PDB file of C-alpha atoms in Angstrom:
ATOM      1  CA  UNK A   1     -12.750  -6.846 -12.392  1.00 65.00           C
ATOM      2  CA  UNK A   2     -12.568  -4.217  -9.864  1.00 68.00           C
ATOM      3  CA  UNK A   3     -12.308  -1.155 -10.731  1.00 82.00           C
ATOM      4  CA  UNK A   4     -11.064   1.265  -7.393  1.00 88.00           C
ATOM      5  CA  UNK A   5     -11.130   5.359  -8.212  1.00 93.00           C
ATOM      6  CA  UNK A   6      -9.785   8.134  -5.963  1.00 95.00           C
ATOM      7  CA  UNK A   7     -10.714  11.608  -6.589  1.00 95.00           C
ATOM      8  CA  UNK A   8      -9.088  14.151  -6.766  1.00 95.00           C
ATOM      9  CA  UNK A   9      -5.619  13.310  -7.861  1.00 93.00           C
ATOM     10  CA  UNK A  10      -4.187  16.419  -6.814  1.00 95.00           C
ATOM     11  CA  UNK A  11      -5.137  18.585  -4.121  1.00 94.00           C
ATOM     12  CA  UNK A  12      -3.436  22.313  -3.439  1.00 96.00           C
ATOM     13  CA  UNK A  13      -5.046  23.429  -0.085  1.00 97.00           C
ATOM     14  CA  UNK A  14      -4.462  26.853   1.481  1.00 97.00           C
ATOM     15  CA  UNK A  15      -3.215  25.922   5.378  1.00 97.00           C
ATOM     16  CA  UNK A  16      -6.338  26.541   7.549  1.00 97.00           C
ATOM     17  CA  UNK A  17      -8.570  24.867   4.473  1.00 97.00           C
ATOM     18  CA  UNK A  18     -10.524  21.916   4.884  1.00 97.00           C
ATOM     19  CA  UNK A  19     -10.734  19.448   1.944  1.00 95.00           C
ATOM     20  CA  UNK A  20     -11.840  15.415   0.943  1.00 97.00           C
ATOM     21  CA  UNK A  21     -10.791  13.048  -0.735  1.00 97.00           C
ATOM     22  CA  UNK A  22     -13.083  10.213  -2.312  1.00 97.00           C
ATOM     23  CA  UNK A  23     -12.270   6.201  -2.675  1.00 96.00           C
ATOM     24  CA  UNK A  24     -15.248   4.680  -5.455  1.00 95.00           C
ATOM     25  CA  UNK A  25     -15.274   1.216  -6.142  1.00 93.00           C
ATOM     26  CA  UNK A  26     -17.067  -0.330  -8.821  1.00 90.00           C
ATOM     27  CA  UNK A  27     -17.765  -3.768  -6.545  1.00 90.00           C
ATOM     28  CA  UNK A  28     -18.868  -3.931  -2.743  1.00 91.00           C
ATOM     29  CA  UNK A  29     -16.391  -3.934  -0.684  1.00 90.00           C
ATOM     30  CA  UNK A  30     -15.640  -6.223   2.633  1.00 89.00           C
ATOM     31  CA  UNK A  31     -13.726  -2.996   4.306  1.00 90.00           C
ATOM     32  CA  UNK A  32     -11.377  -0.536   3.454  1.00 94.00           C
ATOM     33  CA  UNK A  33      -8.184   0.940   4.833  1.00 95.00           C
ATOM     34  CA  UNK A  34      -6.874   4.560   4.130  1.00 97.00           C
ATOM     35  CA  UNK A  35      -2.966   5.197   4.322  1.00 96.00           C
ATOM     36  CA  UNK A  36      -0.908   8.587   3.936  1.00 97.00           C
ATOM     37  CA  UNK A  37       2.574   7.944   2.320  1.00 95.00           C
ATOM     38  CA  UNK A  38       4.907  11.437   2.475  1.00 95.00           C
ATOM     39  CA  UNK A  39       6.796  12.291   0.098  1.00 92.00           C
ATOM     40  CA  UNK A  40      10.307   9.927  -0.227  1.00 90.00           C
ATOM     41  CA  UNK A  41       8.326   7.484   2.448  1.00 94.00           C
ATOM     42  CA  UNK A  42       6.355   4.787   2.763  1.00 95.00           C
ATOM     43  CA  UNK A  43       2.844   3.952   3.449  1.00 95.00           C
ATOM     44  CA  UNK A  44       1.568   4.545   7.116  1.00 96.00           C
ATOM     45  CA  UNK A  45      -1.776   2.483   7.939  1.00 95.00           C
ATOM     46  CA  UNK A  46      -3.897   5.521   8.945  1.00 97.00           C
ATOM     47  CA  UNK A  47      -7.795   4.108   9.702  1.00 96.00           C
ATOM     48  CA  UNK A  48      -9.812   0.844   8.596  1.00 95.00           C
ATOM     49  CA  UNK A  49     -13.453   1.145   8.049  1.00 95.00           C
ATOM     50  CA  UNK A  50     -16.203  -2.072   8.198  1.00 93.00           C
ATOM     51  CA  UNK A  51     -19.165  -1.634   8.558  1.00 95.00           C
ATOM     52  CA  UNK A  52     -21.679   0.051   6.558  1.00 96.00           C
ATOM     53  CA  UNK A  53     -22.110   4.133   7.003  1.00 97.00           C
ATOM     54  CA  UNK A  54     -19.074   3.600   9.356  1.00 97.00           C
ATOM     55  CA  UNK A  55     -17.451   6.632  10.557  1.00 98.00           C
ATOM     56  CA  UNK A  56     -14.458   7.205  12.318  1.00 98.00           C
ATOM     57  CA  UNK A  57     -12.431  10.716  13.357  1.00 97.00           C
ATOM     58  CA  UNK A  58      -9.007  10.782  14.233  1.00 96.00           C
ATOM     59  CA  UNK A  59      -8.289  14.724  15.831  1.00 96.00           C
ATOM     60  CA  UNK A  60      -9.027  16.869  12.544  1.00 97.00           C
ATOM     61  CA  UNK A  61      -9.197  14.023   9.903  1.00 98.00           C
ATOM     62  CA  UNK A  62     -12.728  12.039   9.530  1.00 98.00           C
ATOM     63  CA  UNK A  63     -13.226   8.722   7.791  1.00 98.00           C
ATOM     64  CA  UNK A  64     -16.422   7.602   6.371  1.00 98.00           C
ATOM     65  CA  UNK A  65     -17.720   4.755   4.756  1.00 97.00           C
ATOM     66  CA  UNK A  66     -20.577   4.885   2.386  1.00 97.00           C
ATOM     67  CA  UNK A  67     -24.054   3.041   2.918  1.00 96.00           C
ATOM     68  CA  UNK A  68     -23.642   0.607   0.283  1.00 95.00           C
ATOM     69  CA  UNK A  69     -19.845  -0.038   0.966  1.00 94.00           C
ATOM     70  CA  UNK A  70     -18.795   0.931  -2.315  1.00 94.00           C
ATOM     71  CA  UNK A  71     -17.279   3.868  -1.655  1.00 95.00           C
ATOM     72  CA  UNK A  72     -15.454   6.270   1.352  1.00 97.00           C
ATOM     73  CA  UNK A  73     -13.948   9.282   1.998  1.00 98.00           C
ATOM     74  CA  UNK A  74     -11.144  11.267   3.953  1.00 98.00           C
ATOM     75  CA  UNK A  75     -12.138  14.778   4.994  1.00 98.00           C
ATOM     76  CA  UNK A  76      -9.326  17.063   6.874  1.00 97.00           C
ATOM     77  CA  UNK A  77     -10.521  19.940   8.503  1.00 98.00           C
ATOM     78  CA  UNK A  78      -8.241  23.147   8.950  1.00 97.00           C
ATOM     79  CA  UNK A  79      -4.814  21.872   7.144  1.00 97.00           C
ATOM     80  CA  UNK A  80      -1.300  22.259   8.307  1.00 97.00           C
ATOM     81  CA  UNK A  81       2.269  21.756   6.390  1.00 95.00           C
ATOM     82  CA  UNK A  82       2.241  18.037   8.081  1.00 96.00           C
ATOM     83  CA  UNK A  83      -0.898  16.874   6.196  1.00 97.00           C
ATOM     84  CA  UNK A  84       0.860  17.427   3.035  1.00 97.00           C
ATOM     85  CA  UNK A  85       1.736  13.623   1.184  1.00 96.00           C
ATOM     86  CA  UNK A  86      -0.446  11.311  -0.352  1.00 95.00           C
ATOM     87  CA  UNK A  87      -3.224   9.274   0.802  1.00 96.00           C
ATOM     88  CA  UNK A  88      -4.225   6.101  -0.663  1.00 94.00           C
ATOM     89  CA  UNK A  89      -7.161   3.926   0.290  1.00 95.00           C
ATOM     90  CA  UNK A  90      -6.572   0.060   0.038  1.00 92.00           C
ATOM     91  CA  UNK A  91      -9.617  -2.130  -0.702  1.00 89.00           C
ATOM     92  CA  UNK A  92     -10.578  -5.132  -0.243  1.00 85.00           C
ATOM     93  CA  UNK A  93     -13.388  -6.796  -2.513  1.00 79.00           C
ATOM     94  CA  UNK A  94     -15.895  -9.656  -1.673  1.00 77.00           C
ATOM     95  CA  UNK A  95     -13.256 -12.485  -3.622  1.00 78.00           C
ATOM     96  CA  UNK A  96     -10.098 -10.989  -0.806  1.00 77.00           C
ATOM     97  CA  UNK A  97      -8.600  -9.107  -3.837  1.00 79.00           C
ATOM     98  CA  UNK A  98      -6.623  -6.254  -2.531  1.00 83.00           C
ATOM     99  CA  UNK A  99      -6.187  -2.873  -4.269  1.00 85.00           C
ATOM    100  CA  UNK A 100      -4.747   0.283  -3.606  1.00 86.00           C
ATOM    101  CA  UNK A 101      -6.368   3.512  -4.900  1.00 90.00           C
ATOM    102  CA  UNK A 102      -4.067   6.223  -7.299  1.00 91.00           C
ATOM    103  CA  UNK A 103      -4.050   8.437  -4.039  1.00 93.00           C
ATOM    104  CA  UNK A 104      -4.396  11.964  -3.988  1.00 95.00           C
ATOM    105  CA  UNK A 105      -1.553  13.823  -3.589  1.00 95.00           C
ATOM    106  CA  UNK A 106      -2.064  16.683  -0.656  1.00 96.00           C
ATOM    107  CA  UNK A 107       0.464  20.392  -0.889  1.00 96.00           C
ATOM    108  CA  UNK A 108      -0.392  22.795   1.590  1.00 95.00           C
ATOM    109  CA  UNK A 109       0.669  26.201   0.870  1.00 93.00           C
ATOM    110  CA  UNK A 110       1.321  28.413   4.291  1.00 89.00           C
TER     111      UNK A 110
ATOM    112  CA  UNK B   1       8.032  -0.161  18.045  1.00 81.00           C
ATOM    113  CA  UNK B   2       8.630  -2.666  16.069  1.00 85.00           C
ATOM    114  CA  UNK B   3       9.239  -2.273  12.040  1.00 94.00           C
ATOM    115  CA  UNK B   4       9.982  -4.200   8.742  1.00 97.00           C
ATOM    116  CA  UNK B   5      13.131  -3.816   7.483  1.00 97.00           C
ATOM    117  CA  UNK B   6      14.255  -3.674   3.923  1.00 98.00           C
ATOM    118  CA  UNK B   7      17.694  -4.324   2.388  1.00 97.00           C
ATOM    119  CA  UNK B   8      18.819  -3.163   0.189  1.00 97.00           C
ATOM    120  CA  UNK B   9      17.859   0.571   0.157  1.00 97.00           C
ATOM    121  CA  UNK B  10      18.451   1.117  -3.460  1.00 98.00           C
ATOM    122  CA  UNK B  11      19.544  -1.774  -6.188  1.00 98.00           C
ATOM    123  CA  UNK B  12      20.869  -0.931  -9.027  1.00 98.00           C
ATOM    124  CA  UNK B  13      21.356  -3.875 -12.235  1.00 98.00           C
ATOM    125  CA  UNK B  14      21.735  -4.803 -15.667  1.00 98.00           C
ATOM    126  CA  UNK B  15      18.812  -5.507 -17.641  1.00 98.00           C
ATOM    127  CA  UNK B  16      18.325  -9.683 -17.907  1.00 98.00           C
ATOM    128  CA  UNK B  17      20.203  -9.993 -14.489  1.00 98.00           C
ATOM    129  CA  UNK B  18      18.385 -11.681 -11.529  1.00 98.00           C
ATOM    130  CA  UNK B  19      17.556  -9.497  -8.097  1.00 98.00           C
ATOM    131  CA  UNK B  20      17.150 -10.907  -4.744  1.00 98.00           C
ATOM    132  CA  UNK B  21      15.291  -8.111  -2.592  1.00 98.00           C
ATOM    133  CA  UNK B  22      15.503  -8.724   1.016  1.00 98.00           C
ATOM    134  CA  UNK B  23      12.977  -8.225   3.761  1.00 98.00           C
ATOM    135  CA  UNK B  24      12.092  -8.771   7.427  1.00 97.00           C
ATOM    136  CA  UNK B  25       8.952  -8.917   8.635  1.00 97.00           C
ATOM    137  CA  UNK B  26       7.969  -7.675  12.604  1.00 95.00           C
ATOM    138  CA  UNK B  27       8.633 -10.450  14.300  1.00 92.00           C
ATOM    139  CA  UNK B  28       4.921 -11.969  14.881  1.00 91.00           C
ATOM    140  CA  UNK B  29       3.224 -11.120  12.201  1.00 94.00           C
ATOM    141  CA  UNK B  30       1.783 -14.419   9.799  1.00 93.00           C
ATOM    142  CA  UNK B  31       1.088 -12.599   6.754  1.00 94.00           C
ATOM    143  CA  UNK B  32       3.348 -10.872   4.190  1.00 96.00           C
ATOM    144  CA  UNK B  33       3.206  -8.956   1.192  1.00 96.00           C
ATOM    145  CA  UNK B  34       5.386  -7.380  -2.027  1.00 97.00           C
ATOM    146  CA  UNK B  35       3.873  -4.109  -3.472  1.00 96.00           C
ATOM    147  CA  UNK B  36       5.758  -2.305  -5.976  1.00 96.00           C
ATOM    148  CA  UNK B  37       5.645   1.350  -6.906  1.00 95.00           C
ATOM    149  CA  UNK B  38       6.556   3.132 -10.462  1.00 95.00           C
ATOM    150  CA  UNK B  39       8.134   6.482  -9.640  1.00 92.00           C
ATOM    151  CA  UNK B  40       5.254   8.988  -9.683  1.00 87.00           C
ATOM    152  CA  UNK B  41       2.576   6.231  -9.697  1.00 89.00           C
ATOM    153  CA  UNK B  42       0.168   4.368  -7.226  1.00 87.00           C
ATOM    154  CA  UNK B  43       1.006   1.646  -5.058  1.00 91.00           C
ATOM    155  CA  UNK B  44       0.368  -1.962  -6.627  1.00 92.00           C
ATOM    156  CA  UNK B  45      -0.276  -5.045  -5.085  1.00 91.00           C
ATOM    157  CA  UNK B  46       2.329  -7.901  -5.977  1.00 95.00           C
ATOM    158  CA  UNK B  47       1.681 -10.785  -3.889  1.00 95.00           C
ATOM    159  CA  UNK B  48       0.587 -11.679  -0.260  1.00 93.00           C
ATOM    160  CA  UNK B  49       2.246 -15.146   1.500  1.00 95.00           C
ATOM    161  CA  UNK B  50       0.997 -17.159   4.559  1.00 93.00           C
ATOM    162  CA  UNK B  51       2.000 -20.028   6.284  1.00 91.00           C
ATOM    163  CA  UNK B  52       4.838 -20.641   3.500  1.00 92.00           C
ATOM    164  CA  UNK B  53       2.411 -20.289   0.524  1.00 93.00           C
ATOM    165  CA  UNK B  54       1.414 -17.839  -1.707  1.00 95.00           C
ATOM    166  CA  UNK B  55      -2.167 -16.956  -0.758  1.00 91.00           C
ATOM    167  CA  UNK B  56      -3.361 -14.464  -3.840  1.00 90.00           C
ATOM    168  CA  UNK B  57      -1.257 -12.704  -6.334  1.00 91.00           C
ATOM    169  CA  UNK B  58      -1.642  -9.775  -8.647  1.00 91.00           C
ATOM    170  CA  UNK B  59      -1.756 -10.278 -12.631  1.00 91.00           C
ATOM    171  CA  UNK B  60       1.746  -8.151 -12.728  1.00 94.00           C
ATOM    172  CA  UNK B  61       3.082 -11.134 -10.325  1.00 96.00           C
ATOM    173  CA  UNK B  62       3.834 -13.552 -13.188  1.00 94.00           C
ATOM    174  CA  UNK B  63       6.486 -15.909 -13.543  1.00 95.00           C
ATOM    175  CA  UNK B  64       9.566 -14.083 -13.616  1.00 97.00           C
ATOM    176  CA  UNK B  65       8.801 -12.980 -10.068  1.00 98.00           C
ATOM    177  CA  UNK B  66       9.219 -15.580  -7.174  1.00 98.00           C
ATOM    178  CA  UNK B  67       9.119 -15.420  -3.258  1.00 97.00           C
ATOM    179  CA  UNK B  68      10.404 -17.045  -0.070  1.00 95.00           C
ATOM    180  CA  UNK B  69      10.537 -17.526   3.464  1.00 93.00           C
ATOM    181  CA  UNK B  70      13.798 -19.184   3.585  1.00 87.00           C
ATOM    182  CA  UNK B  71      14.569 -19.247   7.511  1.00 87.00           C
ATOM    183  CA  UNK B  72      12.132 -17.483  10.083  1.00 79.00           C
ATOM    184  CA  UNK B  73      12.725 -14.346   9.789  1.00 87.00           C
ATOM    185  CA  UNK B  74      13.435 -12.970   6.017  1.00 94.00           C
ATOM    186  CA  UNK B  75      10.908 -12.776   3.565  1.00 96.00           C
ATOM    187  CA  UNK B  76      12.133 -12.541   0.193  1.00 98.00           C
ATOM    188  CA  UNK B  77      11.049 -11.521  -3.475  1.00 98.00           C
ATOM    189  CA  UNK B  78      13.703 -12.767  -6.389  1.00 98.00           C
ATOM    190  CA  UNK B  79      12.858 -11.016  -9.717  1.00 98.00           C
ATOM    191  CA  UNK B  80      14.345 -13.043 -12.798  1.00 97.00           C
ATOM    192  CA  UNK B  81      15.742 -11.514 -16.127  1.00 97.00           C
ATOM    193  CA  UNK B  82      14.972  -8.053 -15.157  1.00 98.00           C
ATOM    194  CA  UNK B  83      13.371  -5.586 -17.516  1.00 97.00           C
ATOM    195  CA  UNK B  84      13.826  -1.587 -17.922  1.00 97.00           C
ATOM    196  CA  UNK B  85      10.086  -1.449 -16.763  1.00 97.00           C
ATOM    197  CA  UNK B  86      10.698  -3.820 -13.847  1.00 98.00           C
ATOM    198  CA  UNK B  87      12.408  -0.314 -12.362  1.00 98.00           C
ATOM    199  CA  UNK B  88      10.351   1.324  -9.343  1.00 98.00           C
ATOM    200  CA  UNK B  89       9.932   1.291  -5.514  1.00 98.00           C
ATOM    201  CA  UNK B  90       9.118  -1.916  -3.968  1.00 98.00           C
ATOM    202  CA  UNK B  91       7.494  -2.211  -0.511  1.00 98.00           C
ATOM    203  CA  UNK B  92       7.312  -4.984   1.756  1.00 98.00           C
ATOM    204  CA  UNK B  93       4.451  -5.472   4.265  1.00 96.00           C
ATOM    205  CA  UNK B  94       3.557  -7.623   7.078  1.00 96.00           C
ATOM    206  CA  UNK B  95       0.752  -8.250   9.543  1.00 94.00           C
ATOM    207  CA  UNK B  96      -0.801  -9.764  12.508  1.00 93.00           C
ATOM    208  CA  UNK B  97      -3.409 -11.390  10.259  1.00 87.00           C
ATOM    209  CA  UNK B  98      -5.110 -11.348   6.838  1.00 80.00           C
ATOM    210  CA  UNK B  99      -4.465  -7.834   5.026  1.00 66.00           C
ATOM    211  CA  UNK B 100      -7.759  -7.588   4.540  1.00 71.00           C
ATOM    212  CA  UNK B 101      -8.832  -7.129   8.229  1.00 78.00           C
ATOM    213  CA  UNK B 102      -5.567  -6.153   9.799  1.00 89.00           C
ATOM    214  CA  UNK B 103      -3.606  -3.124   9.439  1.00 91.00           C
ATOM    215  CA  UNK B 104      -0.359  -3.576   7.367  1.00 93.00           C
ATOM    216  CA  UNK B 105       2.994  -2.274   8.257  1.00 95.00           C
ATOM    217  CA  UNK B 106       5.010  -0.976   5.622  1.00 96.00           C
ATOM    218  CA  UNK B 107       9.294  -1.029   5.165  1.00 97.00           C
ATOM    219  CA  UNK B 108      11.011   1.699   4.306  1.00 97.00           C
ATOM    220  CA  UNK B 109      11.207   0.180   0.895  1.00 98.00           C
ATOM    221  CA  UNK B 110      13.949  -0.761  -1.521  1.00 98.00           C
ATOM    222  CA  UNK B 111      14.384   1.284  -5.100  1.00 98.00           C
ATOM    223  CA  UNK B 112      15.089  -0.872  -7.919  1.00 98.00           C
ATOM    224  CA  UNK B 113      16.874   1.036 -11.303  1.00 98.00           C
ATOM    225  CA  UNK B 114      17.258  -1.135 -13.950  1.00 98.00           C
ATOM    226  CA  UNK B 115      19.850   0.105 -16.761  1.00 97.00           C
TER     227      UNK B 115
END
């Protein structure tokens, strides 16, 4: 079945750093959605990507999604204390089947 | 701005008892889901519901879980003869359209403990 990676797990950024995180998928995918969950909350619907070397920038964070639509990937440029929490992408395969990534779980030390 | 609520906030019950775990959707959104979360762990998908049917489910959906739509505005997910492992964070989630194409709005999320 599918088989939906996100890399790193953890991330410890320096505020002012820029980092990414990665969303592989072992299938093609029809799109994919990225959502940052804080710590104690709940998922927040951040971005969805569609097409095909898609890319989409919200202020400081950039979305991208790969050629072949099998994988994507969340950059953040210049990180503050409110970036810190965990994003997740959520996939959706070719059969409908949704899955959420492991996230990768963002600190930002001042 | 509208939101899904979530009652209870945090349930707490005897192993082999039966949970009812409450939801309401925003308002007019056709599509609703059940994800659960394992302290410490990813987000997993349950089960998504349209137009009073179950529309796909996850393998970890099996049969002791169940949900409804019992009037037209809760949204419910009844977990029978609860286990130690059934004990985590579950989420409800609605929206406008298929999940798939449509961005999904998450409740605040109800914390099971099983004892």
């Amino acid at each position: 079945g599918q088989q939906v990676m996100q890399i790193p797990q953890y991330q410890h950024v320096q505020e002012g750093e820029d980092f990414t995180t990665y969303c592989n998928s072992s299938t093609t995918l029809s799109n994919i959605q990225w959502y940052k969950q804080r710590p104690g909350g709940h998922p927040v619907f951040l971005i969805q990507l569609v097409k095909s070397g898609e890319v989409k920038k919200q202020k400081r964070l950039t979305f991208q999604f790969g050629e072949a639509k099998k994988n994507s990937s969340l950059h953040i440029t210049a990180t503050q204390t409110t970036d810190v929490g965990t994003y997740f992408c959520l996939t959706t395969d070719s059969w409908g089947k949704l899955q959420f990534g492991a996230g990768t779980q963002v600190v930002v030390t001042p | 701005e509208p939101e899904v609520t979530q009652t209870p906030s945090h349930q707490v019950t005897q192993m082999g008892q039966e949970v009812i775990l409450r939801c309401v959707p925003i308002s007019n959104h056709l599509y609703f889901y059940w994800y659960r979360q394992i302290l410490g762990q990813k987000v997993e998908f349950l089960v998504s519901f349209y137009n009073n049917e179950i529309s796909e489910k996850s393998e970890i959906f099996d049969d002791q879980f169940s949900v409804e739509r019992p009037d037209g505005s809760n949204f419910t997910l009844k977990i029978r003869s609860t286990k130690l492992e059934d004990s985590a964070m579950y989420f409800c989630a609605s929206s406008e359209g298929a999940g798939w194409a449509y961005e999904q709005y998450f409740g605040p999320g109800t914390r099971l403990t099983v004892t």
